[in-house]
Tab-separated table of C-alpha atoms in Angstrom:
chain	number	residue	atom	x	y	z
A	1	MET	CA	-9.346	59.239	-66.540
A	2	TYR	CA	-11.769	58.218	-69.297
A	3	HIS	CA	-13.701	55.927	-66.827
A	4	LEU	CA	-13.916	58.648	-64.218
A	5	LEU	CA	-15.123	61.144	-67.101
A	6	PHE	CA	-17.679	58.667	-68.178
A	7	ARG	CA	-19.144	58.094	-64.657
A	8	LEU	CA	-19.087	61.827	-63.856
A	9	VAL	CA	-20.128	63.345	-67.178
A	10	PHE	CA	-21.023	61.153	-69.979
A	11	ARG	CA	-23.292	58.791	-68.027
A	12	ARG	CA	-25.338	61.678	-66.706
A	13	MET	CA	-25.952	63.121	-70.224
A	14	ASP	CA	-28.410	61.993	-72.976
A	15	PRO	CA	-26.283	59.358	-74.873
A	16	GLU	CA	-26.799	61.145	-78.143
A	17	ASN	CA	-25.809	64.477	-76.715
A	18	ALA	CA	-22.718	62.758	-75.155
A	19	HIS	CA	-21.812	61.302	-78.533
A	20	HIS	CA	-21.949	64.546	-80.202
A	21	LEU	CA	-19.808	66.187	-77.392
A	22	ALA	CA	-17.110	63.426	-77.708
A	23	PHE	CA	-17.314	63.711	-81.299
A	24	ARG	CA	-16.589	67.334	-81.367
A	25	TRP	CA	-13.533	66.879	-79.261
A	26	ILE	CA	-12.103	64.225	-81.617
A	27	ARG	CA	-12.728	66.549	-84.635
A	28	LEU	CA	-11.128	69.425	-82.829
A	29	ALA	CA	-8.077	67.536	-81.764
A	30	ALA	CA	-7.530	66.278	-85.378
A	31	ARG	CA	-7.628	69.770	-86.792
A	32	VAL	CA	-4.855	71.017	-84.447
A	33	PRO	CA	-1.413	69.798	-85.860
A	34	VAL	CA	0.208	69.474	-82.399
A	35	LEU	CA	-2.616	67.846	-80.771
A	36	ARG	CA	-3.238	65.217	-83.535
A	37	THR	CA	0.479	64.397	-83.747
A	38	PHE	CA	0.680	63.869	-79.910
A	39	ALA	CA	-2.570	61.877	-79.833
A	40	ALA	CA	-1.467	59.638	-82.708
A	41	ALA	CA	1.867	58.891	-81.110
A	42	VAL	CA	0.329	57.925	-77.872
A	43	LEU	CA	-2.922	56.230	-79.011
A	44	ALA	CA	-1.894	54.755	-82.325
A	45	PRO	CA	1.612	53.197	-82.215
A	46	ARG	CA	2.164	50.971	-85.159
A	47	HIS	CA	2.730	47.243	-84.922
A	48	PRO	CA	4.238	46.189	-88.302
A	49	GLU	CA	3.407	42.475	-87.586
A	50	LEU	CA	-0.230	43.364	-87.823
A	51	ARG	CA	-0.275	44.744	-91.260
A	52	THR	CA	-3.182	43.374	-93.083
A	53	GLU	CA	-4.336	42.853	-96.707
A	54	ALA	CA	-8.040	42.665	-97.434
A	55	PHE	CA	-9.788	42.617	-100.823
A	56	GLY	CA	-6.616	44.092	-102.314
A	57	LEU	CA	-6.246	47.036	-99.785
A	58	ARG	CA	-3.300	47.233	-97.519
A	59	MET	CA	-3.971	48.348	-93.882
A	60	HIS	CA	-1.856	49.136	-90.788
A	61	GLY	CA	-3.782	46.346	-89.144
A	62	PRO	CA	-7.112	44.563	-88.913
A	63	PHE	CA	-9.051	46.626	-86.395
A	64	GLY	CA	-11.599	49.210	-87.677
A	65	LEU	CA	-14.365	51.445	-86.772
A	66	ALA	CA	-17.845	50.105	-87.551
A	67	ALA	CA	-20.442	52.137	-89.387
A	68	GLY	CA	-22.737	54.316	-87.328
A	69	PHE	CA	-20.267	56.324	-85.380
A	70	ASP	CA	-19.304	58.722	-88.182
A	71	LYS	CA	-22.429	58.808	-90.250
A	72	ASN	CA	-21.549	61.831	-92.341
A	73	ALA	CA	-17.811	61.635	-93.040
A	74	THR	CA	-16.904	64.544	-90.623
A	75	ALA	CA	-14.254	62.867	-88.429
A	76	ILE	CA	-12.296	60.290	-90.555
A	77	ASP	CA	-8.881	61.710	-89.656
A	78	GLY	CA	-9.946	61.891	-86.037
A	79	MET	CA	-10.736	58.212	-85.906
A	80	ALA	CA	-7.606	57.367	-87.651
A	81	MET	CA	-5.740	59.508	-85.117
A	82	LEU	CA	-7.202	57.280	-82.344
A	83	GLY	CA	-5.871	54.323	-83.853
A	84	PHE	CA	-8.507	52.642	-86.059
A	85	ASP	CA	-6.952	50.888	-89.089
A	86	HIS	CA	-9.914	51.414	-91.157
A	87	VAL	CA	-12.959	53.802	-90.864
A	88	GLU	CA	-16.279	52.900	-92.241
A	89	ILE	CA	-18.544	55.880	-92.457
A	90	GLY	CA	-22.409	55.891	-92.714
A	91	THR	CA	-24.967	54.555	-93.114
A	92	VAL	CA	-25.575	56.942	-95.996
A	93	THR	CA	-28.809	56.952	-97.720
A	94	GLY	CA	-29.792	58.277	-101.127
A	95	GLN	CA	-31.628	61.191	-99.627
A	96	GLY	CA	-30.810	63.157	-96.557
A	97	GLN	CA	-33.134	62.368	-93.645
A	98	PRO	CA	-33.429	63.226	-89.832
A	99	GLY	CA	-33.956	59.638	-88.559
A	100	ASN	CA	-36.318	58.488	-86.068
A	101	PRO	CA	-37.593	60.916	-83.242
A	102	ARG	CA	-35.533	61.351	-80.228
A	103	GLN	CA	-34.711	59.759	-77.639
A	104	ARG	CA	-33.405	56.894	-79.951
A	105	LEU	CA	-30.029	55.850	-78.250
A	106	PHE	CA	-29.904	54.045	-74.846
A	107	ARG	CA	-27.156	52.759	-72.730
A	108	LEU	CA	-27.284	49.512	-70.884
A	109	VAL	CA	-24.280	50.069	-68.846
A	110	ALA	CA	-24.518	47.014	-66.601
A	111	ASP	CA	-24.635	44.725	-69.858
A	112	ARG	CA	-22.039	46.766	-71.644
A	113	ALA	CA	-24.580	47.372	-74.473
A	114	LEU	CA	-26.561	49.950	-76.427
A	115	ILE	CA	-29.911	49.991	-78.025
A	116	ASN	CA	-30.344	52.226	-80.886
A	117	ARG	CA	-33.154	53.132	-83.196
A	118	MET	CA	-31.433	56.051	-85.005
A	119	GLY	CA	-32.979	55.278	-88.274
A	120	PHE	CA	-30.120	56.168	-90.706
A	121	ASN	CA	-30.138	59.957	-89.702
A	122	ASN	CA	-27.503	61.375	-92.100
A	123	ASP	CA	-26.869	64.199	-94.643
A	124	GLY	CA	-27.708	62.117	-97.697
A	125	SER	CA	-25.197	60.869	-100.421
A	126	ALA	CA	-24.934	64.123	-102.404
A	127	ALA	CA	-23.704	66.136	-99.255
A	128	VAL	CA	-21.474	63.279	-97.981
A	129	ALA	CA	-19.996	62.792	-101.587
A	130	ALA	CA	-19.255	66.640	-101.713
A	131	ARG	CA	-17.676	66.445	-98.267
A	132	LEU	CA	-15.413	63.497	-99.297
A	133	ALA	CA	-14.328	65.323	-102.582
A	134	ALA	CA	-13.230	68.234	-100.659
A	135	ARG	CA	-11.406	66.136	-97.976
A	136	ARG	CA	-7.600	66.491	-97.700
A	137	PRO	CA	-6.484	63.466	-95.591
A	138	VAL	CA	-4.024	63.949	-92.776
A	139	PHE	CA	-3.588	60.291	-91.908
A	140	ARG	CA	-3.486	57.402	-94.347
A	141	THR	CA	-6.485	55.181	-93.459
A	142	THR	CA	-8.687	52.758	-95.357
A	143	LEU	CA	-12.182	54.377	-95.901
A	144	GLY	CA	-15.311	52.276	-96.209
A	145	VAL	CA	-18.572	53.816	-97.198
A	146	ASN	CA	-21.769	51.886	-95.997
A	147	ILE	CA	-24.982	52.788	-97.970
A	148	GLY	CA	-28.545	52.015	-97.063
A	149	LYS	CA	-32.072	52.666	-98.215
A	150	THR	CA	-33.912	55.952	-97.660
A	151	LYS	CA	-36.887	55.511	-95.423
A	152	ALA	CA	-39.289	57.273	-97.735
A	153	VAL	CA	-38.369	55.173	-100.723
A	154	PRO	CA	-40.598	52.184	-101.270
A	155	GLU	CA	-39.178	48.747	-101.000
A	156	ASP	CA	-39.640	47.991	-104.704
A	157	GLU	CA	-37.464	51.038	-105.548
A	158	ALA	CA	-34.712	50.254	-103.112
A	159	ALA	CA	-32.294	49.184	-105.836
A	160	ALA	CA	-32.620	52.531	-107.581
A	161	ASP	CA	-32.025	54.322	-104.227
A	162	TYR	CA	-28.824	52.292	-103.585
A	163	VAL	CA	-27.585	52.786	-107.124
A	164	LEU	CA	-27.951	56.591	-106.680
A	165	SER	CA	-25.762	56.562	-103.520
A	166	THR	CA	-23.177	54.214	-105.347
A	167	GLU	CA	-22.896	56.665	-108.312
A	168	ARG	CA	-22.193	59.572	-105.914
A	169	LEU	CA	-20.007	57.775	-103.428
A	170	ALA	CA	-18.147	54.914	-105.060
A	171	ALA	CA	-15.268	57.111	-106.476
A	172	HIS	CA	-14.477	58.183	-102.747
A	173	ALA	CA	-14.592	54.743	-101.241
A	174	ASP	CA	-11.784	52.188	-100.679
A	175	TYR	CA	-14.648	49.694	-100.274
A	176	LEU	CA	-18.464	49.857	-100.377
A	177	VAL	CA	-20.841	48.175	-98.096
A	178	VAL	CA	-24.588	47.485	-98.899
A	179	ASN	CA	-26.270	47.720	-95.520
A	180	VAL	CA	-29.658	45.531	-95.665
A	181	SER	CA	-29.532	44.568	-92.136
A	182	SER	CA	-30.444	47.533	-89.822
A	183	PRO	CA	-33.652	46.852	-87.841
A	184	ASN	CA	-34.576	50.512	-87.851
A	185	THR	CA	-35.677	51.086	-91.314
A	186	PRO	CA	-39.077	49.453	-92.103
A	187	GLY	CA	-38.753	46.664	-94.684
A	188	LEU	CA	-34.936	47.005	-94.986
A	189	ARG	CA	-34.216	43.467	-93.607
A	190	ASN	CA	-36.561	41.874	-96.227
A	191	LEU	CA	-33.819	42.915	-98.777
A	192	GLN	CA	-31.664	40.033	-97.203
A	193	ALA	CA	-33.782	37.421	-98.853
A	194	THR	CA	-31.747	36.195	-101.865
A	195	ALA	CA	-34.600	36.935	-104.406
A	196	ALA	CA	-34.412	40.577	-103.432
A	197	LEU	CA	-30.744	40.674	-102.617
A	198	ARG	CA	-29.390	39.279	-105.881
A	199	PRO	CA	-30.735	42.040	-108.203
A	200	LEU	CA	-29.881	44.787	-105.644
A	201	LEU	CA	-26.261	43.780	-105.332
A	202	THR	CA	-25.975	43.100	-109.021
A	203	ALA	CA	-27.261	46.592	-109.644
A	204	VAL	CA	-24.795	48.260	-107.238
A	205	ARG	CA	-21.859	46.356	-108.630
A	206	GLU	CA	-22.767	47.623	-112.090
A	207	ALA	CA	-23.194	51.123	-110.899
A	208	ALA	CA	-19.846	51.026	-109.179
A	209	ASP	CA	-18.062	49.731	-112.132
A	210	ARG	CA	-19.728	52.484	-114.350
A	211	SER	CA	-18.935	55.185	-111.843
A	212	VAL	CA	-15.161	54.278	-111.358
A	213	PRO	CA	-14.164	52.472	-114.446
A	214	GLU	CA	-10.525	53.017	-113.627
A	215	ARG	CA	-10.477	50.562	-110.614
A	216	ARG	CA	-12.662	47.968	-109.106
A	217	VAL	CA	-14.282	49.164	-105.874
A	218	PRO	CA	-14.525	46.268	-103.559
A	219	LEU	CA	-18.296	45.532	-102.548
A	220	LEU	CA	-19.392	43.990	-99.357
A	221	VAL	CA	-22.793	43.155	-97.885
A	222	LYS	CA	-23.690	43.523	-94.088
A	223	ILE	CA	-26.031	40.931	-92.642
A	224	ALA	CA	-28.093	40.653	-89.400
A	225	PRO	CA	-27.314	38.223	-86.571
A	226	ASP	CA	-31.101	37.367	-86.590
A	227	LEU	CA	-30.952	35.460	-89.847
A	228	ALA	CA	-31.740	31.822	-89.676
A	229	ASP	CA	-28.759	29.543	-90.272
A	230	GLU	CA	-30.091	28.523	-93.609
A	231	ASP	CA	-30.377	32.107	-94.627
A	232	VAL	CA	-26.971	32.722	-93.542
A	233	ASP	CA	-25.898	29.942	-95.794
A	234	ALA	CA	-28.017	31.226	-98.658
A	235	VAL	CA	-26.452	34.781	-98.473
A	236	ALA	CA	-22.893	33.149	-98.288
A	237	ASP	CA	-23.778	31.251	-101.443
A	238	LEU	CA	-25.118	34.175	-103.247
A	239	ALA	CA	-21.954	36.245	-102.339
A	240	VAL	CA	-19.762	33.622	-103.889
A	241	GLU	CA	-22.005	33.399	-107.106
A	242	LEU	CA	-21.948	37.135	-107.556
A	243	GLY	CA	-18.186	37.498	-106.767
A	244	LEU	CA	-18.606	39.797	-103.838
A	245	ASP	CA	-15.486	40.929	-101.971
A	246	GLY	CA	-16.645	40.504	-98.554
A	247	ILE	CA	-19.479	39.998	-95.922
A	248	ILE	CA	-19.705	41.843	-92.655
A	249	ALA	CA	-21.065	39.761	-89.778
A	250	THR	CA	-22.978	41.208	-88.105
A	251	ASN	CA	-25.261	44.152	-87.586
A	252	THR	CA	-27.292	44.770	-84.329
A	253	THR	CA	-29.729	42.329	-83.151
A	254	ILE	CA	-33.539	42.736	-82.226
A	255	ALA	CA	-33.098	39.746	-79.814
A	256	ARG	CA	-32.775	40.534	-76.140
A	257	GLU	CA	-31.243	37.233	-74.801
A	258	GLY	CA	-28.723	37.679	-72.082
A	259	LEU	CA	-30.109	40.984	-70.873
A	260	GLY	CA	-31.937	42.074	-67.809
A	261	LEU	CA	-29.907	40.811	-64.856
A	262	ARG	CA	-29.040	44.333	-63.862
A	263	SER	CA	-30.319	46.622	-66.523
A	264	ASP	CA	-33.278	48.907	-66.038
A	265	PRO	CA	-36.412	46.997	-67.142
A	266	ALA	CA	-37.758	50.162	-68.898
A	267	LEU	CA	-34.652	50.188	-71.103
A	268	LEU	CA	-35.109	46.482	-71.981
A	269	ALA	CA	-38.517	47.503	-73.471
A	270	GLU	CA	-37.120	49.978	-75.845
A	271	THR	CA	-37.237	49.027	-79.553
A	272	GLY	CA	-34.115	49.183	-81.668
A	273	GLY	CA	-30.983	47.243	-82.490
A	274	LEU	CA	-28.936	45.972	-79.560
A	275	SER	CA	-25.235	46.056	-79.840
A	276	GLY	CA	-22.383	45.394	-77.435
A	277	ALA	CA	-21.401	42.432	-75.293
A	278	PRO	CA	-24.650	40.430	-75.569
A	279	LEU	CA	-24.266	40.216	-79.227
A	280	LYS	CA	-20.791	38.481	-78.931
A	281	ASP	CA	-21.846	34.840	-79.153
A	282	ARG	CA	-24.341	35.120	-82.046
A	283	SER	CA	-22.077	37.146	-84.150
A	284	LEU	CA	-19.147	34.766	-83.616
A	285	GLU	CA	-21.384	31.835	-84.387
A	286	VAL	CA	-22.612	33.551	-87.695
A	287	LEU	CA	-18.920	34.244	-88.666
A	288	ARG	CA	-17.831	30.638	-88.109
A	289	ARG	CA	-20.753	29.558	-90.169
A	290	LEU	CA	-19.846	31.861	-92.973
A	291	TYR	CA	-16.285	30.902	-93.036
A	292	ALA	CA	-17.060	27.178	-93.086
A	293	ARG	CA	-19.208	27.900	-96.217
A	294	VAL	CA	-16.991	30.369	-98.092
A	295	GLY	CA	-13.465	29.584	-96.755
A	296	ASP	CA	-10.985	31.996	-98.341
A	297	ARG	CA	-12.964	32.832	-101.436
A	298	ILE	CA	-14.480	35.935	-99.698
A	299	THR	CA	-13.165	38.296	-97.106
A	300	LEU	CA	-15.054	38.157	-93.778
A	301	VAL	CA	-15.258	41.212	-91.438
A	302	GLY	CA	-16.245	40.300	-87.858
A	303	VAL	CA	-18.194	42.873	-85.735
A	304	GLY	CA	-20.551	42.647	-82.763
A	305	GLY	CA	-19.647	42.332	-79.294
A	306	ILE	CA	-15.907	42.798	-79.596
A	307	GLU	CA	-14.610	44.278	-76.314
A	308	ASP	CA	-10.898	43.437	-76.130
A	309	ALA	CA	-7.939	41.896	-77.916
A	310	GLU	CA	-9.122	38.334	-77.004
A	311	ASP	CA	-12.426	38.836	-78.752
A	312	ALA	CA	-10.721	40.295	-81.825
A	313	TRP	CA	-8.304	37.364	-81.875
A	314	GLN	CA	-11.123	34.918	-81.606
A	315	ARG	CA	-12.872	36.401	-84.548
A	316	ILE	CA	-9.702	36.164	-86.575
A	317	LEU	CA	-9.229	32.395	-85.629
A	318	ALA	CA	-12.797	32.010	-86.572
A	319	GLY	CA	-12.466	33.441	-90.105
A	320	ALA	CA	-12.381	37.237	-90.011
A	321	THR	CA	-9.654	39.018	-91.820
A	322	LEU	CA	-10.818	42.267	-90.425
A	323	VAL	CA	-12.676	43.131	-87.133
A	324	GLN	CA	-14.695	46.198	-86.290
A	325	GLY	CA	-15.922	47.778	-83.060
A	326	TYR	CA	-18.097	50.528	-81.840
A	327	SER	CA	-20.015	49.999	-78.623
A	328	ALA	CA	-16.922	49.041	-76.549
A	329	PHE	CA	-15.295	52.336	-77.698
A	330	ILE	CA	-18.127	54.145	-75.977
A	331	TYR	CA	-17.475	52.333	-72.636
A	332	GLN	CA	-13.695	52.058	-72.830
A	333	GLY	CA	-12.561	55.263	-74.354
A	334	PRO	CA	-9.654	56.373	-76.585
A	335	PHE	CA	-7.049	53.963	-75.280
A	336	TRP	CA	-9.213	50.960	-76.353
A	337	MET	CA	-7.657	50.759	-79.805
A	338	ARG	CA	-4.095	50.792	-78.389
A	339	SER	CA	-4.984	48.086	-76.062
A	340	VAL	CA	-6.506	45.957	-78.804
A	341	HIS	CA	-3.512	46.308	-81.067
A	342	LYS	CA	-0.994	45.480	-78.301
A	343	GLY	CA	-3.105	42.560	-77.240
A	344	LEU	CA	-3.283	41.201	-80.853
A	345	ALA	CA	0.433	41.642	-81.357
A	346	ALA	CA	1.140	39.665	-78.063
A	347	ARG	CA	-1.215	36.831	-79.134
A	348	LEU	CA	0.269	36.603	-82.585
A	349	ALA	CA	3.761	36.479	-81.026
A	350	VAL	CA	2.935	33.387	-78.926
A	351	SER	CA	0.845	31.641	-81.569
A	352	PRO	CA	2.016	29.100	-83.987
A	353	TYR	CA	1.228	31.499	-86.781
A	354	ALA	CA	3.864	33.617	-88.650
A	355	THR	CA	1.329	36.309	-89.741
A	356	LEU	CA	-2.275	37.279	-89.077
A	357	ALA	CA	-3.204	36.056	-92.495
A	358	ASP	CA	-2.115	32.421	-91.387
A	359	ALA	CA	-4.306	32.662	-88.311
A	360	VAL	CA	-7.486	33.557	-90.207
A	361	GLY	CA	-10.077	30.634	-89.968
A	362	ALA	CA	-7.503	28.491	-88.167
A	363	ASP	CA	-10.026	27.339	-85.439
A	364	THR	CA	-12.832	26.859	-88.038
A	365	ARG	CA	-10.594	24.812	-90.311
A	366	LYS	CA	-9.948	22.376	-87.196
A	367	VAL	CA	-13.605	21.581	-86.872
A	368	PRO	CA	-14.396	18.341	-88.642
A	369	ALA	CA	-17.109	18.766	-91.353
């Protein structure tokens, strides 16, 4: 039914308008008790064997919603209702901003991919913090808050902008993510260089500790797939040095390898970050490299091109404790999460591993140094 609806309705609409329409339906269903109860029972059956612990947080499973779908924290319960084990909102910036001019989201249906140059369109950290403070959760889910740089803020003032968001949002976050890897904010990826990243992460860590003295808010950094291998190693080493809790690998890519066999050439010329199936190989490669570098000292989150349970399982074997998705949800619809969970449980059952934690990094550990 969803694939028919996609072909007849969503595919004919502007992608951003289709997103908003589907988003409204999800939010509406989550507000109606009978609808959300029915939807959760059908779409989000629990698999106790998939229970996962990451950076001190217990989750129903390892599979979460990547940042970008719920930018303003308006549908957390709706996404939990659909079966996501954790929901990462954002990216949220210090100041609210409209993002880049429309059209800024493009579907490459033949390649099962998206190109976006949204530009961190969001209500800003003050508004999102107020929304989270007023929230009364219906479903228990782990909440990640992804923060980025306001476009109008100069690069040399970026740390203060991230600190502002941290001070407002850390108290509401189960974990906090510093996004320095979107290709759609000028100069943002320059912050991935360790000389810039070290003081930024240090400032955010200190701000989180000041703002939430009663607990330690886990801090992660999200990196780009376009980093050179030696820069991936440098970020991994810095994360260990600073005692970060996790690294998310990876954001969207500016590369266009593997595209164009069937996609509209006009779409291929659009600028922005590419997500979906074509990102799969590089994201997996970066994940393996990170795990080989940091081992079990830091929690890794695999994202980028995950389309099914087999993809998620391969990320876990490569070193990811958690996995995330977004683009495949657009193409596969609300039963996607149920399918991934069922497939993961089946793969674990026939594997030599007693728990998912035992499987994390198993394939990478087999590779000779």
